[in-house]
Every structure is written in structure tokens, then in C-alpha cells.
Amino acid sequence: MAPSLFSQLSTLGACLALLYGLLLLWRRNLGSYVDAFQGQSVVLAVLFGVVGYFGHDPELYFVATVFVALKVFLMPYYLRRMQDRFAVERERDPYLNVPASLILAGLLVILAYAVMRPVVTISSLPTRSGLPLALALVFIGLLVILTRKKAFTQVVGFLILENGITLLALLGTYGIPLIVELGVFLDALMGFLVMQIFIYQLHGTFESIDVDQLNQLRH
Amino acid sequence: MMSFLLEIGQGLLALALAPGLVGFVRWIKARLQARRGAVPWQPYFELAKLFGKDVVISSNASWLFRAAPYIIFGSTLAVACLVPTIFAPLPGDGVGDLLAVVYLLLLGTFFLALAGLDPGTAFGGMGSSREMTIAAIAEPTIALAIFGLALGAGSTNLGRIVTNTLANPILALSPGYLLAFAALFIVTLAETGRLPVDNPSTHLELTMIHEAMILEYSGRYLALIEWAAGLKLLIFFSLLANLFVPQGLATTLTPTSLLMAGFIFIGKLAFLGVVTAVLETRVAKLRLFRVPELLSVSFVLALLSVISSFLLR
Amino acid sequence: MSFLFLILPPITAALLAGLVRPYRSWVGRVNSLLSLIPIGASLVFIGGALTGGPAPTFGPDELLRADSLSALLMICVSAVAALGLFLGPTLGGEDPYRAAQLRRYQIFVNLFIAAMLLAVSANNVGVMWVSIEATTIFSALIIPLILTKTSVEASWKYILIGSTGIALAFAGTVLAYFDFVNLVGPVENALNWPVLMNSAPALHPEIIRVAFVFLLIGYGTKAGLAPMHTWLPDAHAEAPAPLSALMSGVLLAVAIYAMLRWKAVVDLLLGPAFTNQLLIMLGLLSMVIAAFSMVIQRNYKRMLAYSSIEHTGLICLGLGLGPMGIFAALYLLICHSTAKSMLFLLAGNIFHRYHSTQLSDISGLLKTMPVTGRLFAAGMLALIGLPPFGMFVAELALFRAGFSRQYIWLMVAVLVLLTVAFVSLVRHLNKILYGPIPKGISVGEPFGWRNALLFINLGILTMLGLTLPAPLLTLLNQVVGIVAK
């Protein structure tokens, strides 16, 4: 049974998004993280359009536009401004080194497939084969937050996690009701702005954005 | 019987083309770097020169040092016979299996590393240890990447994989194939000693990997090893070309189709050679600490390819 | 209609604070008075729930809905919010904040309260999620009111861990929605609680199991369940005292509310055993970590924060013990909100006098601040579960629930952990109440209206300990009826 074009495109998109996520585990300089996030958001926006077209849901085009405005232009703009400020910082030695993180990411993809097995068997949508990849993206976002030392990387990891959940909603249910979707975007934007403010404050008080320095509060 | 002879012929053709491929890549690199460069068939002259020279062997070397070039050359030639270059091996042949290919390649790498250690020089040991660091991750990746394709075809026989891809061309766009291609490409760069993993034209011991292992060799031994290295490059290119874009392989054994397939094959090799030369000109050599990171990326890509092929059947 | 009186006052207060530049103290006074209106609205809802009849709804697609559980949480949130605003830094207390900081505080604390009220009255699962995420953001902005190394560290951990947890809760919501849509198709009000509860028995068990795990981890992060609790001691200790009171007192309650709502849905499909097991496990783990951390505490606000973790663990444990346990857990929730908010506000008083957050620097409290000292002592005794305060009755009910379900060893473990907490808290209390007065600390405290307000809390705790008023009993029984069908 040859998979339909819709199914192939959605799986390909999910795969590309996952690969952009892997970039966060591989590269060390902050600029490549912003590029990865931006590229991933572009892929997701295109996927919104694809699902809207094949799924006959014109609401998704509107959501895609808001998504592009927010995650391809607005957030990367602020991220790059931050990155210019902290350009000297690189992920020199994360808590888990790069090859180990990458192999762990591969194992997390297998875990995501195991967890999503009942979901994939039950679903009858053509986009269902991309669902485990979306969950894997969520896990990889978590991995980045837990194992990376720079606050900047943690924020980008969080944004990747959110992208993964958006992808999950998109592939699993062709998006969620519009009012909730808009609320989610608003929350994402506000959360990001607050995190951004905090990183500047962090740098102001600690002279670095290294999370390792945050050891004043013990027990 | 006929196909068996054809396979030997395939291997010999690969043997003949290998130095030309190496020279071609060097020539493109030179032109890109605004140099004139040697002619593309220069390596043939180099091999001829080396075969005529005397062999000088260190007094610390054992039988391994003398035997290794033959083993390396023999195993690589065997692989060249198994890999589909001109025609797709018929499924009933019982040859051309993925695991055989991987193990033969590994045999060559293993003996090369041992030969680097044998004379007891510092540079040889250094090169061998670096080579093993790379091979530890690269070799499983080859197996995994092609395994991803094998899952789709239902067999590890390279011929069957090729015929499967020929039958459903849309498979070439599936995530399993694309990920496997990316993984295999990175491994090609690692295994054949190309930038950004290893500089094939370096003369600084600090940056050598392959060159360091063969530093002690001279004369016909060196010729055999250099030829085997070029053959390895050709093998990997033909894997990349013919497993993923098998259109152009001869499916019937008539002379015209074989001739056509031969020309298309040389075209594919030239294309991949140009791509490699451009890539080598653009990137800088990675520090040795960063090489496992790059190889882990290719390993994960291969793993993802296997997962997606396996679970999306 | 009453919904407008519930949610609009805090939003108006925030707008007022935002429009008035520079900050003036009458804004604080007006906002405090505005905060009394939601209390009235909550009482109206409680009255409506007690008289029976369908729960009032509001908005397109029944966006807001107030059944008994919502009403219970509403009164808790609005009462503690009013207390926090009246005793906040914006009414010219002794706080050293500048006008700009006060203005920022006033804007965001009111938005925080509005978000919490929206969360407990939302009928739509998605809207509830959005509001809870909003509470994280608003509260995070005012934790580092004064920028020090510790407050910045605490707020960074809070926003990162909190947002990550909430994102995971959203993943769980998406999975549950996925299953529902698979069954029914994309309906407009598919994310409303009554619709979910009606169609729950027809959903797929495996998917809902995975979804509930995500939801528990997500909302559990906000509630302070171990092992996702690491942000809590830092954030609650570094925040200004009234904000800590709000966060410890009611934000945890709102997170538990979210978990409880989802438990009600999931139990209709899987039966209570699955969720009970998870809740008991995580509750017990939280209690273990909290109890033993309290022993080594050196900062009294962190001590109170760990006590919050312990109580969250206890409440979740109670939620896993069947209908009787749910009753006990809700009782615990009310008592904890009352006691903890009072304690944090008093801790603020102590900090103003002693200028230190270390337990070793506080001594002779009974002599230097008689009113605060006595109230603090009473609050602590209430917290650790001594009669005649409400917590004692609640914990007794919890033990009854546990023993009736034959969880003998579990209840023994809980008893041991409560004793450990009891001993460490009493030890710390003893040290700060008695002993020599440190140099430079002034003695004596006027009995102002601020302290008088806190007597209300004490009164409520005593009343809950001596008797169970009939309206509260009916309300709690109604809630148990909703959750444990």
C-alpha cells in the first residue's frame, strides 16, 4: 500500500522538524540554535498549510499566519538580539556530552514510538505516522532543558518543546479549537518575553548566563 | 556462471576506475582553489612509479606489515565485486549481502590499523588510535543505514534492495531513505579520509589519520594501499549512487545495456566527486574531539532511518 | 452575570494600577476594596450550589461554569487574595519598595488573581490551561521585585520548570482531545468538562492512561509534587511575603483543582485504581522529601515552603483514598490555604522587624512582637495538626479513609512523616519564640488593623476544628459526588 502524498509530506515535515531539534544537541554556538528554531518553525508553518489544504480546514491558514508572525519573525528577532549580547557564550561543556546526548536522543525517539503505539493504531488520519516524531521532539526539548548549561539554550529548548506539542496537536487532531490555539500562542509569547527579561536580569546579577552559577539556594 | 563472471568484471572495472576518481576529485579541488592542479589521471602515473620502486621495511616490522597490504587490497577488491556498480545483482545469486560488505570493509580497516601499529613508530600508533576512534562509530552506522533500506526491501541482499527501489521510485523520498542517505554520506567522508574528518593531502603529522598509518610503507606495498583507498572511495560512491538512485543500472545483461549503465555510472561518480570536492573546499577540518560528535549525528540519523522504516511498514 | 463580578474587579484593579503613573497609594486602597467584590460573587455561587439546580454558566459555548467544586475554590482564592491585597506592600507598610516596583507589583498581582479565578471557573479545558499558564507568567514577574542573586535564581527556576511542566500538561490535554475527537469528531465545545465526562466511558483506555500521566506530571509541577518540586522552596522563599502567601495558599490549590477535574474524567473510564495509585505514590514521595528537608532548614520561609510541599503531598495522597479520602483532602486544602497564607504574611512581619530570613537570627519573638508571635505560634500549631484547629480534624478524616481501605502500612508511614515534620517545626518554633532578643531589634508591637485581619484566619481555623458547619458539609459532599461518581 503506497502511502498517499499527504501522508508522505506530513511525515517528511515531522522528520525535518525533528532533525532541526537534533541540531540543538549537536551544535555549540548560540546562533545555530536560533537558526534551528527558525527553520523548524518554518517547517511547521508549511505543515499547517499542508494540513489545511488536504484536510479542508481554512482556519489553519489563519493559524499558520499567526504562527509565522510569532515564531519565524518575532521570537527569533528577540533571540538574535539576545544572542548578539551574549555572543561570547557557547555550550562548552554541557552536563551530558554531545555524542551521548545524540545517542540518548535516538533512544528517546524509540521511546516515543513505544508510547505512541496505541495512539497510532487507533487513529485513522493520514497524518498519524508523524505523531511519534512529534512526541520525540517533545522529549528532545526536555533533554535540552535538563542537560544544557546556558539559560539561552534552555529557553530555545523550551520553545522546541512547545513546537513539538503544537506539531502533536496538528498531526493528531488537525489543530485545536481556535480560541484555545490563540490563547496558547499568547501564552507562548508572554512566557517567552518573561524568560527573555529574566535572562537579561540573570546576566546583570551573575555576569553570565551559565545556569551552573545558580547555586546560591541550596536545600 | 555468467553473472559470476560479470561480477568479477564489475570489480575489475571498479579497480581500473578508482585512481581516476581520486585524481578527478583532486583536480576539481585544485580548480576550485584557483590552482592548475595535476591532470586527472595523475594517480595512474603515481601507482606505476610506486610499483617500480624498492621496498624499505623497518627492522621492527613483523609478517603482519608485509601481509597487510595484500589483505587490505584483497578485501576491498572483494567488496568492489559485491557492490552494484554496473548492473543489479540477480537476487538468486547468493552474493552481494550487506553484512558481508560491512565485515569485509571492517577487515580492511582492522588490518590497516594493525599495520600502523606494527613498526612501533609514534606516528603509526597515533594514526591507528585516531582511526579506531572514527571506525568505532562509523562502521555500525554503515550497517544501520543500509539496514534501514533493507527493512523496506525485506532482505539484506543488496540486489534485492536495488530492485525494490527500482520498483517503487517514490520510496526515494521517504524519510527512511533520506535519513539513510545523509548518514551514509557523512560516513563516506569519515571512512575515506576526506575533509572535514581527515585531510587527504596533509603533510603535517598532527592532522594525519590515514596518512599516519601508512607512513612507513613504500614501493609496491604503498601502491597497493593507495589503490585500495581509492577503491574504497569508489565503493562508497557507488553505494550512495546506486542504492538511492538506482535508475541507470542495467537490469538485463546485454552488451548495450551494460555499456549504457557504464556511462551512467561514470556520470554519477563524477557528480558525487564534484560534490565532495566542493564540500572539501568549503569546510575546514574538524578537531579530533569534534569528530565523534559529527559521527554521532550520522549514527542517530541512521538509527532514525531504521526506526522510521521499521515502524512505518 | 456574577461571573463578571468575579473576574472583572481584579482586571480593573490591574488596569487602574497600570494607568496611574507614578504609583499613588490610593490605588492600593481602591484595589484592596475591589478585591472584596469577588468574595461576594463567590458567596453567591456557593449559595447557588447549595440550593441545588444546574450550575450557572456564562459566555459563548458555556465558557465559564460554576459548580460546587469551582465555588469552593473561588471562595478560597478570593478570600486569600483579598487578605493578600489588604496586607500587601502597597498600603504603605514598612516595605522598602520604590513606587515603580509597587506599581509593577500591583498590576501583576491583580492579573495573577484574575487568572486564578478564571482557571477555576473555566468550563473549557483549554481555557483552564491557558489561565494556569498565565498565572505562572504573572507571578514570575513579581518574584524578583528586588533584584538579588537569590531572587533572580529563584524566578528563573520557577519560570523554566513551571512553563515546562505546564507544557507537558498541555501535551496530555492534546492527547485526551485527540481521543475524544477520534470518537466524536471535532465538535465546538469538545473541551468542556460536562461533555468530556459524558463521553469518558467510550474513550480508549491506553491513550487516556498516557494522557493522564502527562497531565499529572504537568499540573503536579505547578502543585509542587515531587519530583517536580525543586522550584517551590526557592520561589516561595524569595517572593515578597504577600505573594508567597498567595502562591502557597491558593496557587497550589488551583493546580490541585486541575488535577482533580481530570481525575474525575479519567476515573469514569479507567476506574479509580489507576489514578489513585499514581496520586498515592507521588503524594508519599513529596511527603518524604519535604519532611526530611524541613529538619535541616535554616531559612524560615523555606521551611514554610517545604511544609507546603508536604501538605500538597498529603492532599494528593488523600485524593487517592476514595470518596472519604477526597472529602478529607478537600478539608485539608481549605485549612492549609487559611493557615499557610496567614503564616506567610506573618513571616513578612517578622522579616521587617528582624531584617533576616535565617532562623538563627530570630529569637525572642514573643517579647519583641507579641501579637505576631502569638499568631505565628497558633498558625504553626494549626499547621502541624494540633487540635483545636481544623487540620487535626482533616488529618483524622484522612487516616480514617486510609484505614478503611486497608492501607495500614501507608497510614503508618504517613503518621511517621507527619511526626517528623511536627518535631522539626516545633523545634524551629521553639527556637524563634523564646530566647534572648537580638541586639538592635525594637521591642513591642502596636495592635493594628493588619494583625487584626489575621485573627479572621485563626478564627476560621478554630471553627473548622471545633465544628463542621452545615453549608460546608453539603458543599464538600456535593464536590465528592462530582469527582467520585
JSON list of C-alpha atoms in Angstrom, two decimals, chain A residues 42-177:
[
{"chain": "A", "resi": 42, "resn": "VAL", "atom": "CA", "xyz": [9.12, 27.48, 9.00]},
{"chain": "A", "resi": 43, "resn": "VAL", "atom": "CA", "xyz": [8.67, 23.74, 8.52]},
{"chain": "A", "resi": 44, "resn": "LEU", "atom": "CA", "xyz": [5.78, 23.73, 10.97]},
{"chain": "A", "resi": 45, "resn": "ALA", "atom": "CA", "xyz": [4.11, 26.70, 9.28]},
{"chain": "A", "resi": 46, "resn": "VAL", "atom": "CA", "xyz": [4.33, 24.90, 5.94]},
{"chain": "A", "resi": 47, "resn": "LEU", "atom": "CA", "xyz": [2.82, 21.83, 7.58]},
{"chain": "A", "resi": 48, "resn": "PHE", "atom": "CA", "xyz": [-0.05, 23.95, 8.88]},
{"chain": "A", "resi": 49, "resn": "GLY", "atom": "CA", "xyz": [-0.71, 24.98, 5.30]},
{"chain": "A", "resi": 50, "resn": "VAL", "atom": "CA", "xyz": [-0.44, 21.40, 4.03]},
{"chain": "A", "resi": 51, "resn": "VAL", "atom": "CA", "xyz": [-2.87, 20.06, 6.62]},
{"chain": "A", "resi": 52, "resn": "GLY", "atom": "CA", "xyz": [-5.19, 22.97, 5.99]},
{"chain": "A", "resi": 53, "resn": "TYR", "atom": "CA", "xyz": [-5.16, 22.22, 2.27]},
{"chain": "A", "resi": 54, "resn": "PHE", "atom": "CA", "xyz": [-5.56, 18.44, 2.40]},
{"chain": "A", "resi": 55, "resn": "GLY", "atom": "CA", "xyz": [-7.76, 18.47, 5.48]},
{"chain": "A", "resi": 56, "resn": "HIS", "atom": "CA", "xyz": [-10.07, 21.15, 4.07]},
{"chain": "A", "resi": 57, "resn": "ASP", "atom": "CA", "xyz": [-9.79, 23.39, 7.10]},
{"chain": "A", "resi": 58, "resn": "PRO", "atom": "CA", "xyz": [-9.20, 27.02, 6.09]},
{"chain": "A", "resi": 59, "resn": "GLU", "atom": "CA", "xyz": [-8.92, 28.07, 9.75]},
{"chain": "A", "resi": 60, "resn": "LEU", "atom": "CA", "xyz": [-5.47, 26.53, 9.74]},
{"chain": "A", "resi": 61, "resn": "TYR", "atom": "CA", "xyz": [-4.22, 29.07, 7.19]},
{"chain": "A", "resi": 62, "resn": "PHE", "atom": "CA", "xyz": [-5.01, 31.81, 9.67]},
{"chain": "A", "resi": 63, "resn": "VAL", "atom": "CA", "xyz": [-3.30, 29.90, 12.45]},
{"chain": "A", "resi": 64, "resn": "ALA", "atom": "CA", "xyz": [-0.30, 29.39, 10.16]},
{"chain": "A", "resi": 65, "resn": "THR", "atom": "CA", "xyz": [-0.02, 33.14, 9.58]},
{"chain": "A", "resi": 66, "resn": "VAL", "atom": "CA", "xyz": [-0.10, 33.89, 13.30]},
{"chain": "A", "resi": 67, "resn": "PHE", "atom": "CA", "xyz": [2.44, 31.12, 13.83]},
{"chain": "A", "resi": 68, "resn": "VAL", "atom": "CA", "xyz": [4.79, 32.57, 11.22]},
{"chain": "A", "resi": 69, "resn": "ALA", "atom": "CA", "xyz": [4.47, 36.08, 12.60]},
{"chain": "A", "resi": 70, "resn": "LEU", "atom": "CA", "xyz": [5.19, 34.86, 16.10]},
{"chain": "A", "resi": 71, "resn": "LYS", "atom": "CA", "xyz": [7.78, 32.11, 15.74]},
{"chain": "A", "resi": 72, "resn": "VAL", "atom": "CA", "xyz": [9.54, 32.87, 12.49]},
{"chain": "A", "resi": 73, "resn": "PHE", "atom": "CA", "xyz": [9.85, 36.62, 12.89]},
{"chain": "A", "resi": 74, "resn": "LEU", "atom": "CA", "xyz": [9.10, 37.93, 16.35]},
{"chain": "A", "resi": 75, "resn": "MET", "atom": "CA", "xyz": [10.74, 35.39, 18.62]},
{"chain": "A", "resi": 76, "resn": "PRO", "atom": "CA", "xyz": [13.89, 34.83, 16.53]},
{"chain": "A", "resi": 77, "resn": "TYR", "atom": "CA", "xyz": [14.29, 38.60, 16.35]},
{"chain": "A", "resi": 78, "resn": "TYR", "atom": "CA", "xyz": [14.41, 38.87, 20.12]},
{"chain": "A", "resi": 79, "resn": "LEU", "atom": "CA", "xyz": [16.57, 35.77, 20.34]},
{"chain": "A", "resi": 80, "resn": "ARG", "atom": "CA", "xyz": [19.11, 37.21, 17.95]},
{"chain": "A", "resi": 81, "resn": "ARG", "atom": "CA", "xyz": [19.24, 40.44, 19.89]},
{"chain": "A", "resi": 82, "resn": "MET", "atom": "CA", "xyz": [19.96, 38.42, 22.99]},
{"chain": "A", "resi": 83, "resn": "GLN", "atom": "CA", "xyz": [22.49, 36.35, 21.14]},
{"chain": "A", "resi": 84, "resn": "ASP", "atom": "CA", "xyz": [24.34, 39.44, 19.97]},
{"chain": "A", "resi": 85, "resn": "ARG", "atom": "CA", "xyz": [24.62, 40.48, 23.56]},
{"chain": "A", "resi": 86, "resn": "PHE", "atom": "CA", "xyz": [25.93, 37.12, 24.74]},
{"chain": "A", "resi": 87, "resn": "ALA", "atom": "CA", "xyz": [27.85, 36.09, 21.64]},
{"chain": "A", "resi": 88, "resn": "VAL", "atom": "CA", "xyz": [30.89, 35.01, 23.62]},
{"chain": "A", "resi": 89, "resn": "GLU", "atom": "CA", "xyz": [28.95, 32.31, 25.37]},
{"chain": "A", "resi": 90, "resn": "ARG", "atom": "CA", "xyz": [28.96, 28.82, 23.92]},
{"chain": "A", "resi": 91, "resn": "GLU", "atom": "CA", "xyz": [27.90, 25.48, 25.28]},
{"chain": "A", "resi": 92, "resn": "ARG", "atom": "CA", "xyz": [31.41, 24.49, 26.17]},
{"chain": "A", "resi": 93, "resn": "ASP", "atom": "CA", "xyz": [30.72, 21.53, 28.39]},
{"chain": "A", "resi": 94, "resn": "PRO", "atom": "CA", "xyz": [27.11, 20.60, 28.92]},
{"chain": "A", "resi": 95, "resn": "TYR", "atom": "CA", "xyz": [26.07, 18.25, 31.69]},
{"chain": "A", "resi": 96, "resn": "LEU", "atom": "CA", "xyz": [25.83, 15.45, 29.13]},
{"chain": "A", "resi": 97, "resn": "ASN", "atom": "CA", "xyz": [28.37, 15.48, 26.30]},
{"chain": "A", "resi": 98, "resn": "VAL", "atom": "CA", "xyz": [27.37, 15.73, 22.68]},
{"chain": "A", "resi": 99, "resn": "PRO", "atom": "CA", "xyz": [27.74, 12.15, 21.40]},
{"chain": "A", "resi": 100, "resn": "ALA", "atom": "CA", "xyz": [25.96, 10.78, 24.48]},
{"chain": "A", "resi": 101, "resn": "SER", "atom": "CA", "xyz": [23.15, 13.32, 24.10]},
{"chain": "A", "resi": 102, "resn": "LEU", "atom": "CA", "xyz": [22.72, 12.39, 20.45]},
{"chain": "A", "resi": 103, "resn": "ILE", "atom": "CA", "xyz": [22.58, 8.68, 21.14]},
{"chain": "A", "resi": 104, "resn": "LEU", "atom": "CA", "xyz": [20.17, 9.31, 24.02]},
{"chain": "A", "resi": 105, "resn": "ALA", "atom": "CA", "xyz": [18.04, 11.33, 21.61]},
{"chain": "A", "resi": 106, "resn": "GLY", "atom": "CA", "xyz": [17.91, 8.32, 19.28]},
{"chain": "A", "resi": 107, "resn": "LEU", "atom": "CA", "xyz": [16.75, 6.17, 22.19]},
{"chain": "A", "resi": 108, "resn": "LEU", "atom": "CA", "xyz": [14.14, 8.78, 23.09]},
{"chain": "A", "resi": 109, "resn": "VAL", "atom": "CA", "xyz": [12.76, 8.51, 19.56]},
{"chain": "A", "resi": 110, "resn": "ILE", "atom": "CA", "xyz": [12.32, 4.79, 20.10]},
{"chain": "A", "resi": 111, "resn": "LEU", "atom": "CA", "xyz": [10.62, 5.54, 23.43]},
{"chain": "A", "resi": 112, "resn": "ALA", "atom": "CA", "xyz": [8.30, 7.99, 21.71]},
{"chain": "A", "resi": 113, "resn": "TYR", "atom": "CA", "xyz": [7.32, 5.33, 19.20]},
{"chain": "A", "resi": 114, "resn": "ALA", "atom": "CA", "xyz": [6.59, 2.91, 22.04]},
{"chain": "A", "resi": 115, "resn": "VAL", "atom": "CA", "xyz": [4.48, 5.43, 23.93]},
{"chain": "A", "resi": 116, "resn": "MET", "atom": "CA", "xyz": [2.51, 6.49, 20.86]},
{"chain": "A", "resi": 117, "resn": "ARG", "atom": "CA", "xyz": [1.82, 3.00, 19.60]},
{"chain": "A", "resi": 118, "resn": "PRO", "atom": "CA", "xyz": [-1.77, 2.84, 20.90]},
{"chain": "A", "resi": 119, "resn": "VAL", "atom": "CA", "xyz": [-2.43, 6.30, 19.54]},
{"chain": "A", "resi": 120, "resn": "VAL", "atom": "CA", "xyz": [-1.16, 5.43, 16.07]},
{"chain": "A", "resi": 121, "resn": "THR", "atom": "CA", "xyz": [-3.13, 2.19, 15.88]},
{"chain": "A", "resi": 122, "resn": "ILE", "atom": "CA", "xyz": [-6.35, 3.91, 16.87]},
{"chain": "A", "resi": 123, "resn": "SER", "atom": "CA", "xyz": [-6.06, 6.93, 14.64]},
{"chain": "A", "resi": 124, "resn": "SER", "atom": "CA", "xyz": [-7.39, 6.82, 11.12]},
{"chain": "A", "resi": 125, "resn": "LEU", "atom": "CA", "xyz": [-5.93, 10.12, 9.97]},
{"chain": "A", "resi": 126, "resn": "PRO", "atom": "CA", "xyz": [-3.35, 10.03, 7.18]},
{"chain": "A", "resi": 127, "resn": "THR", "atom": "CA", "xyz": [-1.03, 12.14, 9.32]},
{"chain": "A", "resi": 128, "resn": "ARG", "atom": "CA", "xyz": [-0.73, 9.60, 12.10]},
{"chain": "A", "resi": 129, "resn": "SER", "atom": "CA", "xyz": [2.75, 8.30, 11.20]},
{"chain": "A", "resi": 130, "resn": "GLY", "atom": "CA", "xyz": [4.24, 11.66, 12.15]},
{"chain": "A", "resi": 131, "resn": "LEU", "atom": "CA", "xyz": [2.80, 11.57, 15.69]},
{"chain": "A", "resi": 132, "resn": "PRO", "atom": "CA", "xyz": [5.68, 9.65, 17.33]},
{"chain": "A", "resi": 133, "resn": "LEU", "atom": "CA", "xyz": [8.14, 12.09, 15.77]},
{"chain": "A", "resi": 134, "resn": "ALA", "atom": "CA", "xyz": [6.24, 14.98, 17.37]},
{"chain": "A", "resi": 135, "resn": "LEU", "atom": "CA", "xyz": [6.42, 13.32, 20.78]},
{"chain": "A", "resi": 136, "resn": "ALA", "atom": "CA", "xyz": [10.12, 12.62, 20.19]},
{"chain": "A", "resi": 137, "resn": "LEU", "atom": "CA", "xyz": [10.57, 16.34, 19.59]},
{"chain": "A", "resi": 138, "resn": "VAL", "atom": "CA", "xyz": [8.92, 17.00, 22.97]},
{"chain": "A", "resi": 139, "resn": "PHE", "atom": "CA", "xyz": [11.33, 14.59, 24.64]},
{"chain": "A", "resi": 140, "resn": "ILE", "atom": "CA", "xyz": [14.31, 16.18, 22.91]},
{"chain": "A", "resi": 141, "resn": "GLY", "atom": "CA", "xyz": [13.17, 19.60, 24.12]},
{"chain": "A", "resi": 142, "resn": "LEU", "atom": "CA", "xyz": [13.09, 18.20, 27.65]},
{"chain": "A", "resi": 143, "resn": "LEU", "atom": "CA", "xyz": [16.56, 16.71, 27.18]},
{"chain": "A", "resi": 144, "resn": "VAL", "atom": "CA", "xyz": [17.92, 20.08, 26.10]},
{"chain": "A", "resi": 145, "resn": "ILE", "atom": "CA", "xyz": [16.39, 21.84, 29.11]},
{"chain": "A", "resi": 146, "resn": "LEU", "atom": "CA", "xyz": [17.80, 19.30, 31.52]},
{"chain": "A", "resi": 147, "resn": "THR", "atom": "CA", "xyz": [21.33, 18.89, 30.15]},
{"chain": "A", "resi": 148, "resn": "ARG", "atom": "CA", "xyz": [22.38, 22.28, 28.87]},
{"chain": "A", "resi": 149, "resn": "LYS", "atom": "CA", "xyz": [24.04, 24.91, 30.98]},
{"chain": "A", "resi": 150, "resn": "LYS", "atom": "CA", "xyz": [23.29, 28.20, 29.29]},
{"chain": "A", "resi": 151, "resn": "ALA", "atom": "CA", "xyz": [19.97, 29.82, 30.09]},
{"chain": "A", "resi": 152, "resn": "PHE", "atom": "CA", "xyz": [19.69, 30.78, 26.42]},
{"chain": "A", "resi": 153, "resn": "THR", "atom": "CA", "xyz": [19.85, 27.15, 25.32]},
{"chain": "A", "resi": 154, "resn": "GLN", "atom": "CA", "xyz": [17.25, 26.24, 27.91]},
{"chain": "A", "resi": 155, "resn": "VAL", "atom": "CA", "xyz": [14.86, 28.83, 26.52]},
{"chain": "A", "resi": 156, "resn": "VAL", "atom": "CA", "xyz": [15.33, 27.57, 22.97]},
{"chain": "A", "resi": 157, "resn": "GLY", "atom": "CA", "xyz": [14.85, 24.02, 24.26]},
{"chain": "A", "resi": 158, "resn": "PHE", "atom": "CA", "xyz": [11.57, 25.13, 25.82]},
{"chain": "A", "resi": 159, "resn": "LEU", "atom": "CA", "xyz": [10.48, 26.70, 22.53]},
{"chain": "A", "resi": 160, "resn": "ILE", "atom": "CA", "xyz": [11.31, 23.45, 20.74]},
{"chain": "A", "resi": 161, "resn": "LEU", "atom": "CA", "xyz": [9.21, 21.58, 23.31]},
{"chain": "A", "resi": 162, "resn": "GLU", "atom": "CA", "xyz": [6.28, 23.87, 22.56]},
{"chain": "A", "resi": 163, "resn": "ASN", "atom": "CA", "xyz": [6.77, 23.36, 18.84]},
{"chain": "A", "resi": 164, "resn": "GLY", "atom": "CA", "xyz": [6.66, 19.62, 19.43]},
{"chain": "A", "resi": 165, "resn": "ILE", "atom": "CA", "xyz": [3.35, 19.89, 21.24]},
{"chain": "A", "resi": 166, "resn": "THR", "atom": "CA", "xyz": [1.95, 22.12, 18.50]},
{"chain": "A", "resi": 167, "resn": "LEU", "atom": "CA", "xyz": [3.03, 19.53, 15.96]},
{"chain": "A", "resi": 168, "resn": "LEU", "atom": "CA", "xyz": [1.37, 16.82, 18.03]},
{"chain": "A", "resi": 169, "resn": "ALA", "atom": "CA", "xyz": [-1.88, 18.74, 18.07]},
{"chain": "A", "resi": 170, "resn": "LEU", "atom": "CA", "xyz": [-1.62, 19.47, 14.35]},
{"chain": "A", "resi": 171, "resn": "LEU", "atom": "CA", "xyz": [-0.95, 15.91, 13.23]},
{"chain": "A", "resi": 172, "resn": "GLY", "atom": "CA", "xyz": [-3.25, 14.25, 15.71]},
{"chain": "A", "resi": 173, "resn": "THR", "atom": "CA", "xyz": [-6.34, 16.40, 15.59]},
{"chain": "A", "resi": 174, "resn": "TYR", "atom": "CA", "xyz": [-5.73, 18.84, 12.71]},
{"chain": "A", "resi": 175, "resn": "GLY", "atom": "CA", "xyz": [-5.27, 21.58, 15.27]},
{"chain": "A", "resi": 176, "resn": "ILE", "atom": "CA", "xyz": [-7.27, 22.52, 18.35]},
{"chain": "A", "resi": 177, "resn": "PRO", "atom": "CA", "xyz": [-10.23, 24.92, 18.60]}
]
